[in-house]
Amino acid sequence: MARRWTNDLTHDDVTPRPLWLNRRQIMAGMGGAAALAATGAPAMAQGLEPNTLEQISTYNNYYEFGVGKEDPAAYASALDIDPWTIRVDGMVDRPGEYALADLLSGLQSEERIYRFRCVEAWSMVVPWNGVELADVLDKIGVQSGARYVAFETVVQPENMPGVRSRVIPFPYVEGLRLDEARHPLTLLATGIYGQPMPKQNGAPIRLVVPWKYGFKSIKSIVRITLTDQQPPTTWNRLNSREYGFYSNVNPEVDHPRWSQASERRIGGGLFSRRQDTLMFNGYGDEVASLYAGMDLRENY
Amino acid sequence: MTLAQRINRAQRVLPAWPIYLIGFGWMGWLFWLGLNGDLGPEPINALERRYGLLALQLLVATLVVTPLRTWTNISLLKYRRALGLMAFGFLMAHFLVWALLDLQSLSRISVEIVRRPYITIGFAAFVLLIPLAVTSNNASIRRLGALGWRKLHKLTYPAILLGAVHFVWLVKGYPLEPFLYLGAVIALLAIRLVPKRRPAARAPAGAVTR
C-alpha cells in the first residue's frame, strides 16, 4: 500500500483565484500562457489541467435533483446541509450519530488533484479537499470481522425534485471493500479548490474513489456502515449487467451500451478530441495489487 | 364558423416555407451556442441530444397530421412535408454530430453501429428515412404514382417507432420523458387502426355500410 503523503501547497499557491474560477475567460486574454505556466508542474508533466470550478459545478450527475447534467446546479441550492449528521453503525467500536465537524476533527486535511472518470465516458480533473477515508475508519474503530463499508446519500424529498419523480430508487447507496476503503487514494471530500463542496457536487461530504467510475463516489453521505456482507449498490441493483460492484475504470471492458476505451475530457469545447482511457483511470501502480488474481472481466 | 373551419381557412394563407427558415435557423443557432460555450461545459453531448430530440419531436408532429384530419377535420397536410424534411434535417445533424464530433473515427462509428443495439436501431431509423427525404417532392410523387409513393412513405411508421425506442434505450434509469415520447408514438400509430369515422351523408351512394 502506498505510503502516507501530504501536500503543503494549495491551489491558491500555484494558481491565482480568478484563473481557476473560470479559466475560459482568461484563455482568450493575454494572461493565458502565463497562467498555464504557473499551474502545478507534476500535473503539467501529464498534460493535465484541472477543470475550472464552473465546469466542475455545472456538469453533474446527481439524480436526486434530476437526470439532466444541468439539473443539480439548478436545483441543489435547496439541499439542507446545516446541521449535518452522519450515522455510523454496523461493525464499529464507536457507533453513533456524528456531527460532521466531530467526525472530521483532528484529521489530516488533504488536497488531491485526481482524474475523475464517469461511466458515461466523459472525464474531468478535480482538485479535491478532504480527509482520507482510512482516517475516519480508524476514528470510528473498525471491528475485526468487517469486510465492507456501505454508504448512503441523504434523501430530502421536499428539496429534491428527482426523488419525487423516482427515476431510480432512493436513497442512493454505494459500497467498497474494506481494503479499497482503506486505500490512501480514497477520500471523503468536503471541498473543491479549497472552497466548501458545492451542493451539486455532493455537499457537505462525499466519497472520492479516483480509480472507479464516478457513480461509486457517492454524494452527500448521511450513513456509514461497516459490514461483513457485500452491500447493495444502487446502479448494480438497477441493472447488474451494466454496473458491477467493483466498477473499476477499465478500457478493455465495455459497458454494454457504450465503449469504455476512450473518453472526452470536459472543457475542450465543440471540437474536443477523444483520448484513450487509462486502466484504473491511471492509478494502476497504486491500486492494481488490490485486485491481484481477480478476473476483472468477471468482476466488472 | 367552427374552429376547424377557421384553422383550415388560416392554413390557406399561411405558407409552409417559414418552417424551413425557422428549422435551419434554430439548428444553426444551437451550433453557434455550442461553439461559444453556451450549451454548458460539454457542448458535443448537448448538441447531439438537442438535435436528436428535435428530430423526434418533428417526426411525432408529422404523425399527428392524419389523425387530426380524420377525427377533427382540421387539415394541416400542407405543412407535413416541411415538418418531415426538417425532422430529417435534424436527424442528419444529430448523426453528423455523433459521428464527426463525438466519435471522431470511422472504426469507432462502425463498431458502435454494429455492437450497440440502441445505436443500431437509431441508425436503422435514419437509413429508413433517407428514401423518404429524397422523395419528398412533387416530381417523385408523379414518378412513383400516388399509391406507390404512399406505400413507400409508410416507412415513417417503423422509423419513428425505432427512433422512440432508441431514446428509451439510451438513457440511464427510468426517467419519464423518453417513455412519454414512446407512448405518444404508439398511440399515434394505434389510432390509425381505429376505423375511420365517416359522416353518413358523405358516404358515396350505394356504399355498403358495416
Short mmCIF file of C-alpha atoms in Angstrom, two decimals:
data_model
loop_
_atom_site.label_atom_id
_atom_site.label_comp_id
_atom_site.label_asym_id
_atom_site.label_seq_id
_atom_site.Cartn_x
_atom_site.Cartn_y
_atom_site.Cartn_z
CA MET A 1 0.00 0.00 0.00
CA ALA A 2 1.23 3.50 -0.82
CA ARG A 3 3.00 5.48 1.91
CA ARG A 4 1.33 8.41 3.56
CA TRP A 5 1.93 11.55 1.59
CA THR A 6 0.74 15.04 2.34
CA ASN A 7 0.67 18.27 0.48
CA ASP A 8 1.67 21.66 1.73
CA LEU A 9 0.76 23.60 -1.39
CA THR A 10 -2.81 24.50 -2.16
CA HIS A 11 -4.32 25.66 -5.42
CA ASP A 12 -4.16 29.23 -4.23
CA ASP A 13 -0.38 28.87 -4.09
CA VAL A 14 0.04 27.85 -7.70
CA THR A 15 -2.87 29.49 -9.50
CA PRO A 16 -4.37 32.86 -8.67
CA ARG A 17 -8.02 32.53 -7.70
CA PRO A 18 -9.57 34.38 -10.66
CA LEU A 19 -7.88 31.94 -13.04
CA TRP A 20 -9.37 28.72 -11.69
CA LEU A 21 -12.76 30.24 -11.06
CA ASN A 22 -13.37 30.47 -14.79
CA ARG A 23 -10.41 29.75 -16.98
CA ARG A 24 -12.46 30.28 -20.11
CA GLN A 25 -12.44 33.98 -19.51
CA ILE A 26 -8.68 34.25 -19.33
CA MET A 27 -7.81 31.77 -22.06
CA ALA A 28 -8.92 34.35 -24.57
CA GLY A 29 -6.81 37.06 -22.97
CA MET A 30 -3.09 37.74 -22.81
CA GLY A 31 -2.72 36.11 -19.42
CA GLY A 32 -3.44 32.60 -20.73
CA ALA A 33 0.09 31.42 -21.40
CA ALA A 34 1.48 32.80 -18.15
CA ALA A 35 -1.36 31.23 -16.19
CA LEU A 36 -0.73 27.83 -17.75
CA ALA A 37 2.96 28.04 -16.95
CA ALA A 38 2.11 28.70 -13.33
CA THR A 39 -0.03 25.58 -12.74
CA GLY A 40 1.46 22.67 -10.84
CA ALA A 41 4.46 21.07 -12.54
CA PRO A 42 3.62 17.39 -11.92
CA ALA A 43 0.15 17.89 -13.35
CA MET A 44 1.55 19.67 -16.39
CA ALA A 45 4.00 16.86 -16.99
CA GLN A 46 0.99 14.60 -17.64
CA GLY A 47 -0.67 17.23 -19.77
CA LEU A 48 -3.31 17.61 -17.09
CA GLU A 49 -5.00 20.82 -16.27
CA PRO A 50 -7.68 20.91 -13.58
CA ASN A 51 -11.16 21.77 -14.80
CA THR A 52 -12.49 25.11 -13.68
CA LEU A 53 -14.84 25.33 -10.72
CA GLU A 54 -17.51 26.46 -13.15
CA GLN A 55 -17.14 23.31 -15.25
CA ILE A 56 -16.95 21.06 -12.20
CA SER A 57 -20.07 22.56 -10.69
CA THR A 58 -22.31 22.86 -13.79
CA TYR A 59 -21.96 19.39 -15.34
CA ASN A 60 -23.09 16.87 -12.76
CA ASN A 61 -24.93 13.63 -12.25
CA TYR A 62 -26.94 13.86 -9.05
CA TYR A 63 -30.22 12.15 -9.89
CA GLU A 64 -31.87 13.30 -6.67
CA PHE A 65 -32.05 16.68 -8.42
CA GLY A 66 -32.98 15.40 -11.88
CA VAL A 67 -31.41 13.45 -14.74
CA GLY A 68 -30.12 16.44 -16.74
CA LYS A 69 -26.47 17.40 -16.31
CA GLU A 70 -27.58 20.95 -15.54
CA ASP A 71 -30.30 19.95 -13.07
CA PRO A 72 -28.07 19.63 -9.98
CA ALA A 73 -26.65 23.12 -10.50
CA ALA A 74 -30.18 24.44 -10.99
CA TYR A 75 -31.88 22.77 -8.01
CA ALA A 76 -29.26 21.71 -5.45
CA SER A 77 -29.33 25.06 -3.67
CA ALA A 78 -32.41 23.72 -1.85
CA LEU A 79 -30.35 20.96 -0.22
CA ASP A 80 -30.32 21.46 3.55
CA ILE A 81 -26.80 20.74 4.84
CA ASP A 82 -26.76 22.51 8.17
CA PRO A 83 -26.77 20.77 10.58
CA TRP A 84 -25.35 17.58 9.08
CA THR A 85 -25.23 14.34 11.00
CA ILE A 86 -23.72 11.07 9.86
CA ARG A 87 -24.98 7.84 11.31
CA VAL A 88 -22.16 5.38 11.91
CA ASP A 89 -23.25 1.83 12.56
CA GLY A 90 -22.58 -1.85 11.94
CA MET A 91 -19.33 -3.49 12.94
CA VAL A 92 -17.67 -0.47 14.54
CA ASP A 93 -16.32 0.18 18.03
CA ARG A 94 -17.78 3.67 18.31
CA PRO A 95 -21.18 3.77 16.58
CA GLY A 96 -23.47 6.76 16.83
CA GLU A 97 -24.78 9.92 15.26
CA TYR A 98 -21.76 12.10 14.49
CA ALA A 99 -21.96 15.78 13.74
CA LEU A 100 -19.88 16.36 10.61
CA ALA A 101 -17.34 18.53 12.42
CA ASP A 102 -16.90 15.90 15.14
CA LEU A 103 -16.28 13.15 12.63
CA LEU A 104 -13.58 15.20 10.89
CA SER A 105 -11.98 16.94 13.89
CA GLY A 106 -8.30 16.25 14.32
CA LEU A 107 -7.93 14.52 10.95
CA GLN A 108 -5.26 15.48 8.43
CA SER A 109 -6.77 17.59 5.68
CA GLU A 110 -5.67 16.77 2.14
CA GLU A 111 -5.67 18.46 -1.25
CA ARG A 112 -5.67 15.91 -4.04
CA ILE A 113 -5.83 16.57 -7.76
CA TYR A 114 -7.48 13.47 -9.23
CA ARG A 115 -8.69 12.38 -12.61
CA PHE A 116 -12.45 11.79 -12.46
CA ARG A 117 -13.92 9.34 -14.99
CA CYS A 118 -17.68 8.99 -15.42
CA VAL A 119 -19.14 5.69 -16.65
CA GLU A 120 -20.71 7.77 -19.46
CA ALA A 121 -17.21 8.18 -20.96
CA TRP A 122 -16.52 11.77 -20.02
CA SER A 123 -13.89 12.90 -17.56
CA MET A 124 -12.58 15.84 -15.59
CA VAL A 125 -9.60 16.70 -13.41
CA VAL A 126 -10.73 17.86 -9.98
CA PRO A 127 -8.72 19.36 -7.11
CA TRP A 128 -10.49 17.89 -4.08
CA ASN A 129 -10.10 18.76 -0.43
CA GLY A 130 -10.93 16.27 2.24
CA VAL A 131 -9.63 13.56 4.53
CA GLU A 132 -8.58 10.02 3.85
CA LEU A 133 -11.44 7.63 4.50
CA ALA A 134 -8.94 5.39 6.30
CA ASP A 135 -8.50 8.06 8.97
CA VAL A 136 -12.26 8.23 9.52
CA LEU A 137 -12.43 4.44 9.72
CA ASP A 138 -9.68 4.46 12.35
CA LYS A 139 -11.60 7.07 14.28
CA ILE A 140 -14.81 5.06 14.42
CA GLY A 141 -12.93 1.80 15.05
CA VAL A 142 -13.49 -0.99 12.53
CA GLN A 143 -14.14 -4.36 14.17
CA SER A 144 -12.15 -7.36 13.04
CA GLY A 145 -14.92 -9.19 11.14
CA ALA A 146 -15.86 -6.22 8.96
CA ARG A 147 -15.09 -6.62 5.25
CA TYR A 148 -17.10 -3.90 3.54
CA VAL A 149 -18.09 -0.27 4.02
CA ALA A 150 -21.57 0.81 2.92
CA PHE A 151 -22.62 4.42 2.33
CA GLU A 152 -25.96 6.14 1.97
CA THR A 153 -26.94 9.50 0.45
CA VAL A 154 -29.35 11.88 2.14
CA VAL A 155 -32.98 11.91 1.00
CA GLN A 156 -34.85 15.21 1.31
CA PRO A 157 -37.93 14.71 -0.86
CA GLU A 158 -39.16 18.25 -0.34
CA ASN A 159 -35.83 19.64 -1.55
CA MET A 160 -35.05 17.07 -4.24
CA PRO A 161 -37.24 17.09 -7.37
CA GLY A 162 -35.59 13.90 -8.71
CA VAL A 163 -36.51 11.97 -5.57
CA ARG A 164 -40.13 12.94 -6.06
CA SER A 165 -40.13 11.63 -9.64
CA ARG A 166 -38.43 8.37 -8.53
CA VAL A 167 -36.25 7.98 -11.59
CA ILE A 168 -34.08 5.49 -9.67
CA PRO A 169 -34.68 4.02 -6.18
CA PHE A 170 -33.64 6.26 -3.30
CA PRO A 171 -31.77 6.52 -1.01
CA TYR A 172 -28.74 6.11 -3.24
CA VAL A 173 -26.40 3.52 -1.74
CA GLU A 174 -22.83 2.55 -2.52
CA GLY A 175 -20.11 0.41 -1.04
CA LEU A 176 -16.46 -0.51 -1.07
CA ARG A 177 -14.45 -3.50 0.01
CA LEU A 178 -12.62 -2.61 3.22
CA ASP A 179 -9.17 -2.65 1.57
CA GLU A 180 -10.44 -0.30 -1.14
CA ALA A 181 -11.91 1.95 1.52
CA ARG A 182 -8.63 1.95 3.44
CA HIS A 183 -6.54 2.77 0.39
CA PRO A 184 -4.78 6.14 0.80
CA LEU A 185 -6.21 7.39 -2.52
CA THR A 186 -9.76 7.05 -1.18
CA LEU A 187 -11.04 10.37 0.13
CA LEU A 188 -14.00 11.74 1.96
CA ALA A 189 -14.08 15.10 0.22
CA THR A 190 -15.51 18.26 1.73
CA GLY A 191 -14.35 20.82 -0.79
CA ILE A 192 -13.06 21.68 -4.25
CA TYR A 193 -10.37 24.27 -4.96
CA GLY A 194 -10.20 24.97 -1.24
CA GLN A 195 -13.85 26.08 -1.22
CA PRO A 196 -16.65 24.28 0.59
CA MET A 197 -18.10 21.48 -1.54
CA PRO A 198 -20.74 22.90 -3.93
CA LYS A 199 -24.11 21.32 -3.13
CA GLN A 200 -24.45 19.92 -6.65
CA ASN A 201 -21.15 18.08 -6.17
CA GLY A 202 -22.34 16.35 -3.01
CA ALA A 203 -22.05 18.78 -0.12
CA PRO A 204 -21.16 18.65 2.62
CA ILE A 205 -19.22 15.40 2.37
CA ARG A 206 -18.82 12.83 -0.38
CA LEU A 207 -16.70 9.87 -1.32
CA VAL A 208 -13.98 10.12 -3.99
CA VAL A 209 -12.54 6.88 -5.37
CA PRO A 210 -10.50 8.03 -8.37
CA TRP A 211 -9.83 4.63 -9.97
CA LYS A 212 -13.54 3.76 -10.14
CA TYR A 213 -16.33 5.15 -12.29
CA GLY A 214 -17.84 8.28 -10.84
CA PHE A 215 -21.09 6.73 -9.63
CA LYS A 216 -19.12 4.84 -6.96
CA SER A 217 -18.15 8.20 -5.43
CA ILE A 218 -21.40 8.66 -3.53
CA LYS A 219 -22.52 12.19 -2.63
CA SER A 220 -23.94 13.88 0.49
CA ILE A 221 -23.26 10.97 2.82
CA VAL A 222 -25.51 10.50 5.87
CA ARG A 223 -24.66 6.96 6.82
CA ILE A 224 -21.53 4.81 7.01
CA THR A 225 -21.99 1.15 7.86
CA LEU A 226 -19.32 -1.49 8.40
CA THR A 227 -20.46 -4.95 7.44
CA ASP A 228 -19.22 -8.46 6.65
CA GLN A 229 -21.57 -8.77 3.64
CA GLN A 230 -21.10 -7.11 0.26
CA PRO A 231 -23.57 -4.23 0.46
CA PRO A 232 -26.14 -3.50 -2.27
CA THR A 233 -25.23 -0.64 -4.59
CA THR A 234 -27.81 1.44 -6.43
CA TRP A 235 -26.81 1.05 -10.08
CA ASN A 236 -25.92 -2.59 -9.64
CA ARG A 237 -29.35 -3.22 -8.16
CA LEU A 238 -30.98 -1.39 -11.05
CA ASN A 239 -29.03 -3.13 -13.81
CA SER A 240 -26.44 -5.66 -12.70
CA ARG A 241 -25.41 -6.49 -16.27
CA GLU A 242 -24.26 -2.91 -16.82
CA TYR A 243 -22.94 -1.90 -13.40
CA GLY A 244 -20.85 -4.21 -11.27
CA PHE A 245 -19.97 -3.84 -7.61
CA TYR A 246 -16.33 -3.03 -8.40
CA SER A 247 -16.80 -0.71 -11.38
CA ASN A 248 -13.09 -0.05 -11.71
CA VAL A 249 -12.23 2.10 -14.71
CA ASN A 250 -11.24 -0.41 -17.36
CA PRO A 251 -10.83 0.49 -21.04
CA GLU A 252 -10.94 -3.19 -22.00
CA VAL A 253 -14.34 -3.98 -20.52
CA ASP A 254 -17.11 -2.09 -22.30
CA HIS A 255 -20.33 -1.00 -20.73
CA PRO A 256 -22.94 -2.97 -22.74
CA ARG A 257 -24.30 0.22 -24.22
CA TRP A 258 -21.11 2.16 -24.84
CA SER A 259 -17.39 1.75 -25.25
CA GLN A 260 -15.10 2.50 -22.31
CA ALA A 261 -11.95 2.53 -24.45
CA SER A 262 -11.87 6.29 -24.78
CA GLU A 263 -13.22 9.34 -23.05
CA ARG A 264 -13.72 13.04 -23.60
CA ARG A 265 -12.26 15.49 -21.14
CA ILE A 266 -14.84 18.13 -20.28
CA GLY A 267 -13.89 21.66 -21.24
CA GLY A 268 -12.42 21.15 -24.70
CA GLY A 269 -15.38 22.69 -26.49
CA LEU A 270 -17.16 21.53 -29.61
CA PHE A 271 -14.04 20.13 -31.30
CA SER A 272 -12.50 18.46 -28.28
CA ARG A 273 -10.54 15.30 -29.12
CA ARG A 274 -11.23 11.93 -27.54
CA GLN A 275 -8.41 10.40 -25.55
CA ASP A 276 -7.65 6.84 -24.53
CA THR A 277 -8.96 5.78 -21.15
CA LEU A 278 -6.29 4.53 -18.76
CA MET A 279 -6.54 1.26 -16.83
CA PHE A 280 -7.72 2.06 -13.29
CA ASN A 281 -8.06 5.64 -14.57
CA GLY A 282 -4.27 5.97 -14.44
CA TYR A 283 -3.94 4.74 -10.82
CA GLY A 284 -2.86 1.20 -11.69
CA ASP A 285 0.50 1.50 -9.92
CA GLU A 286 -1.29 2.34 -6.70
CA VAL A 287 -4.32 0.03 -6.81
CA ALA A 288 -3.77 -2.89 -9.22
CA SER A 289 -2.46 -5.03 -6.33
CA LEU A 290 -5.87 -4.81 -4.64
CA TYR A 291 -7.25 -6.96 -7.44
CA ALA A 292 -4.36 -9.39 -7.92
CA GLY A 293 -5.66 -12.75 -9.10
CA MET A 294 -9.14 -11.43 -9.84
CA ASP A 295 -10.70 -11.70 -13.28
CA LEU A 296 -11.59 -8.08 -13.95
CA ARG A 297 -13.79 -9.04 -16.87
CA GLU A 298 -15.83 -11.17 -14.49
CA ASN A 299 -15.67 -8.70 -11.60
CA TYR A 300 -16.51 -5.55 -13.57
CA MET B 1 -67.67 29.02 -38.32
CA THR B 2 -66.21 26.10 -36.37
CA LEU B 3 -62.67 26.09 -35.04
CA ALA B 4 -61.71 23.51 -37.66
CA GLN B 5 -63.03 25.70 -40.42
CA ARG B 6 -61.20 28.71 -39.06
CA ILE B 7 -57.92 26.80 -38.88
CA ASN B 8 -58.40 25.36 -42.35
CA ARG B 9 -59.06 28.84 -43.71
CA ALA B 10 -55.91 30.21 -41.99
CA GLN B 11 -53.72 27.47 -43.41
CA ARG B 12 -54.74 28.53 -46.90
CA VAL B 13 -52.91 31.82 -46.42
CA LEU B 14 -50.05 30.65 -44.15
CA PRO B 15 -47.22 29.22 -46.26
CA ALA B 16 -45.07 26.23 -45.22
CA TRP B 17 -41.68 27.69 -46.11
CA PRO B 18 -41.14 29.50 -42.77
CA ILE B 19 -40.84 26.02 -41.20
CA TYR B 20 -37.57 25.56 -43.11
CA LEU B 21 -36.39 29.03 -42.21
CA ILE B 22 -37.10 28.57 -38.51
CA GLY B 23 -35.80 24.98 -38.53
CA PHE B 24 -32.46 25.65 -40.15
CA GLY B 25 -32.14 28.92 -38.24
CA TRP B 26 -32.67 27.07 -34.95
CA MET B 27 -30.22 24.37 -36.00
CA GLY B 28 -27.54 26.94 -36.76
CA TRP B 29 -28.29 28.91 -33.61
CA LEU B 30 -27.81 25.83 -31.41
CA PHE B 31 -24.49 25.12 -33.14
CA TRP B 32 -23.45 28.71 -32.55
CA LEU B 33 -24.33 28.40 -28.86
CA GLY B 34 -22.26 25.22 -28.63
CA LEU B 35 -19.35 26.91 -30.35
CA ASN B 36 -19.42 29.74 -27.84
CA GLY B 37 -19.66 27.57 -24.75
CA ASP B 38 -23.29 28.46 -24.07
CA LEU B 39 -24.56 24.86 -24.08
CA GLY B 40 -22.67 24.02 -20.89
CA PRO B 41 -19.21 22.54 -20.44
CA GLU B 42 -19.94 19.55 -22.73
CA PRO B 43 -21.39 21.03 -25.94
CA ILE B 44 -20.94 17.90 -28.08
CA ASN B 45 -23.28 15.80 -25.99
CA ALA B 46 -25.67 18.72 -25.53
CA LEU B 47 -25.88 19.34 -29.29
CA GLU B 48 -26.29 15.62 -30.01
CA ARG B 49 -29.22 15.42 -27.61
CA ARG B 50 -30.87 18.67 -28.69
CA TYR B 51 -30.75 17.75 -32.41
CA GLY B 52 -31.96 14.20 -31.74
CA LEU B 53 -34.85 15.35 -29.57
CA LEU B 54 -35.93 17.98 -32.13
CA ALA B 55 -35.89 15.31 -34.85
CA LEU B 56 -38.12 13.06 -32.74
CA GLN B 57 -40.48 15.93 -31.87
CA LEU B 58 -40.88 16.88 -35.53
CA LEU B 59 -41.43 13.25 -36.50
CA VAL B 60 -44.17 12.98 -33.89
CA ALA B 61 -45.69 16.16 -35.36
CA THR B 62 -45.85 14.55 -38.82
CA LEU B 63 -47.71 11.62 -37.25
CA VAL B 64 -50.33 13.97 -35.79
CA VAL B 65 -51.45 15.36 -39.17
CA THR B 66 -53.51 12.43 -40.44
CA PRO B 67 -55.43 11.55 -37.24
CA LEU B 68 -56.12 15.24 -36.73
CA ARG B 69 -57.77 15.41 -40.12
CA THR B 70 -59.64 12.16 -39.60
CA TRP B 71 -61.03 12.97 -36.21
CA THR B 72 -61.40 16.76 -36.23
CA ASN B 73 -61.41 17.70 -39.93
CA ILE B 74 -58.50 20.07 -39.26
CA SER B 75 -56.19 19.74 -42.24
CA LEU B 76 -52.52 20.58 -41.78
CA LEU B 77 -51.43 18.37 -44.64
CA LYS B 78 -49.82 21.34 -46.32
CA TYR B 79 -47.14 21.51 -43.60
CA ARG B 80 -46.38 17.82 -43.29
CA ARG B 81 -43.66 17.72 -45.93
CA ALA B 82 -41.80 20.64 -44.37
CA LEU B 83 -42.10 19.06 -40.91
CA GLY B 84 -40.86 15.72 -42.22
CA LEU B 85 -37.95 17.17 -44.15
CA MET B 86 -36.97 19.35 -41.20
CA ALA B 87 -37.10 16.27 -38.95
CA PHE B 88 -34.73 14.56 -41.36
CA GLY B 89 -32.52 17.65 -41.31
CA PHE B 90 -32.21 17.49 -37.53
CA LEU B 91 -31.69 13.72 -37.68
CA MET B 92 -28.86 14.24 -40.16
CA ALA B 93 -27.37 16.90 -37.87
CA HIS B 94 -27.76 14.52 -34.89
CA PHE B 95 -25.95 11.79 -36.83
CA LEU B 96 -23.18 14.10 -38.01
CA VAL B 97 -22.50 15.49 -34.54
CA TRP B 98 -22.35 11.94 -33.20
CA ALA B 99 -20.09 10.68 -36.00
CA LEU B 100 -17.79 13.64 -36.56
CA LEU B 101 -17.62 15.48 -33.24
CA ASP B 102 -18.38 12.70 -30.73
CA LEU B 103 -16.79 9.51 -32.07
CA GLN B 104 -14.32 11.11 -34.49
CA SER B 105 -13.26 7.93 -36.26
CA LEU B 106 -14.72 5.63 -38.88
CA SER B 107 -13.69 2.49 -36.99
CA ARG B 108 -15.42 3.68 -33.80
CA ILE B 109 -18.54 4.58 -35.79
CA SER B 110 -18.83 1.16 -37.44
CA VAL B 111 -18.09 -0.71 -34.20
CA GLU B 112 -20.73 1.30 -32.32
CA ILE B 113 -23.38 0.78 -35.00
CA VAL B 114 -22.79 -2.96 -35.03
CA ARG B 115 -22.22 -3.59 -31.35
CA ARG B 116 -24.69 -1.29 -29.56
CA PRO B 117 -28.31 -2.26 -30.24
CA TYR B 118 -29.70 1.18 -29.33
CA ILE B 119 -27.34 2.75 -31.87
CA THR B 120 -28.14 0.05 -34.44
CA ILE B 121 -31.85 0.86 -34.29
CA GLY B 122 -31.25 4.62 -34.26
CA PHE B 123 -29.10 4.24 -37.34
CA ALA B 124 -31.71 1.97 -38.94
CA ALA B 125 -34.34 4.67 -38.40
CA PHE B 126 -32.06 7.19 -40.07
CA VAL B 127 -31.46 4.88 -43.06
CA LEU B 128 -35.20 4.14 -43.41
CA LEU B 129 -35.89 7.86 -43.64
CA ILE B 130 -33.33 8.56 -46.38
CA PRO B 131 -35.54 7.38 -49.30
CA LEU B 132 -38.45 9.30 -47.81
CA ALA B 133 -36.49 12.53 -47.63
CA VAL B 134 -35.25 12.02 -51.18
CA THR B 135 -38.81 11.51 -52.48
CA SER B 136 -40.44 14.33 -50.53
CA ASN B 137 -41.14 16.40 -53.63
CA ASN B 138 -43.90 16.66 -56.23
CA ALA B 139 -41.79 15.20 -59.03
CA SER B 140 -41.24 12.00 -57.03
CA ILE B 141 -44.94 11.69 -56.28
CA ARG B 142 -45.64 11.88 -60.00
CA ARG B 143 -42.93 9.38 -60.85
CA LEU B 144 -43.91 6.86 -58.18
CA GLY B 145 -47.64 7.41 -58.55
CA ALA B 146 -49.75 8.44 -55.57
CA LEU B 147 -50.26 4.86 -54.45
CA GLY B 148 -46.63 3.83 -54.72
CA TRP B 149 -45.49 6.99 -53.01
CA ARG B 150 -47.89 6.48 -50.11
CA LYS B 151 -46.77 2.90 -49.75
CA LEU B 152 -43.12 3.94 -49.61
CA HIS B 153 -43.85 6.64 -47.07
CA LYS B 154 -45.43 4.12 -44.71
CA LEU B 155 -41.77 3.54 -43.76
CA THR B 156 -42.16 6.52 -41.44
CA TYR B 157 -44.06 4.29 -39.03
CA PRO B 158 -41.27 1.81 -38.27
CA ALA B 159 -38.69 4.60 -38.44
CA ILE B 160 -40.41 6.75 -35.81
CA LEU B 161 -41.05 3.74 -33.60
CA LEU B 162 -37.35 2.81 -33.80
CA GLY B 163 -36.43 6.41 -33.00
CA ALA B 164 -38.59 6.45 -29.88
CA VAL B 165 -37.20 3.10 -28.71
CA HIS B 166 -33.68 4.43 -29.36
CA PHE B 167 -34.44 7.29 -26.94
CA VAL B 168 -35.83 4.99 -24.22
CA TRP B 169 -32.87 2.65 -24.62
CA LEU B 170 -30.09 5.19 -24.35
CA VAL B 171 -31.00 6.78 -21.01
CA LYS B 172 -29.85 5.57 -17.62
CA GLY B 173 -32.50 4.67 -15.09
CA TYR B 174 -36.19 5.29 -15.78
CA PRO B 175 -36.80 8.95 -16.48
CA LEU B 176 -40.31 9.80 -17.65
CA GLU B 177 -39.57 11.83 -20.78
CA PRO B 178 -38.50 9.12 -23.27
CA PHE B 179 -41.40 6.92 -22.19
CA LEU B 180 -43.82 9.77 -22.90
CA TYR B 181 -42.49 10.03 -26.45
CA LEU B 182 -42.68 6.28 -26.96
CA GLY B 183 -46.24 6.29 -25.60
CA ALA B 184 -47.22 9.14 -27.91
CA VAL B 185 -45.77 7.37 -30.93
CA ILE B 186 -47.53 4.10 -30.10
CA ALA B 187 -50.81 5.95 -29.53
CA LEU B 188 -50.48 7.86 -32.81
CA LEU B 189 -49.77 4.64 -34.68
CA ALA B 190 -52.58 2.75 -32.93
CA ILE B 191 -55.17 5.42 -33.67
CA ARG B 192 -54.63 4.70 -37.37
CA LEU B 193 -56.03 1.21 -36.78
CA VAL B 194 -59.28 2.59 -35.41
CA PRO B 195 -61.93 2.51 -38.17
CA LYS B 196 -62.38 5.99 -39.60
CA ARG B 197 -65.45 7.93 -38.66
CA ARG B 198 -67.19 8.88 -41.86
CA PRO B 199 -70.20 11.15 -41.74
CA ALA B 200 -73.05 9.14 -43.24
CA ALA B 201 -74.04 11.99 -45.55
CA ARG B 202 -70.66 11.90 -47.26
CA ALA B 203 -70.62 8.17 -47.88
CA PRO B 204 -70.76 7.56 -51.61
CA ALA B 205 -74.17 6.49 -52.86
CA GLY B 206 -74.59 2.74 -52.74
CA ALA B 207 -71.66 2.22 -50.35
CA VAL B 208 -72.00 -0.80 -48.14
CA THR B 209 -72.20 0.25 -44.52
CA ARG B 210 -70.78 -2.11 -42.00
#
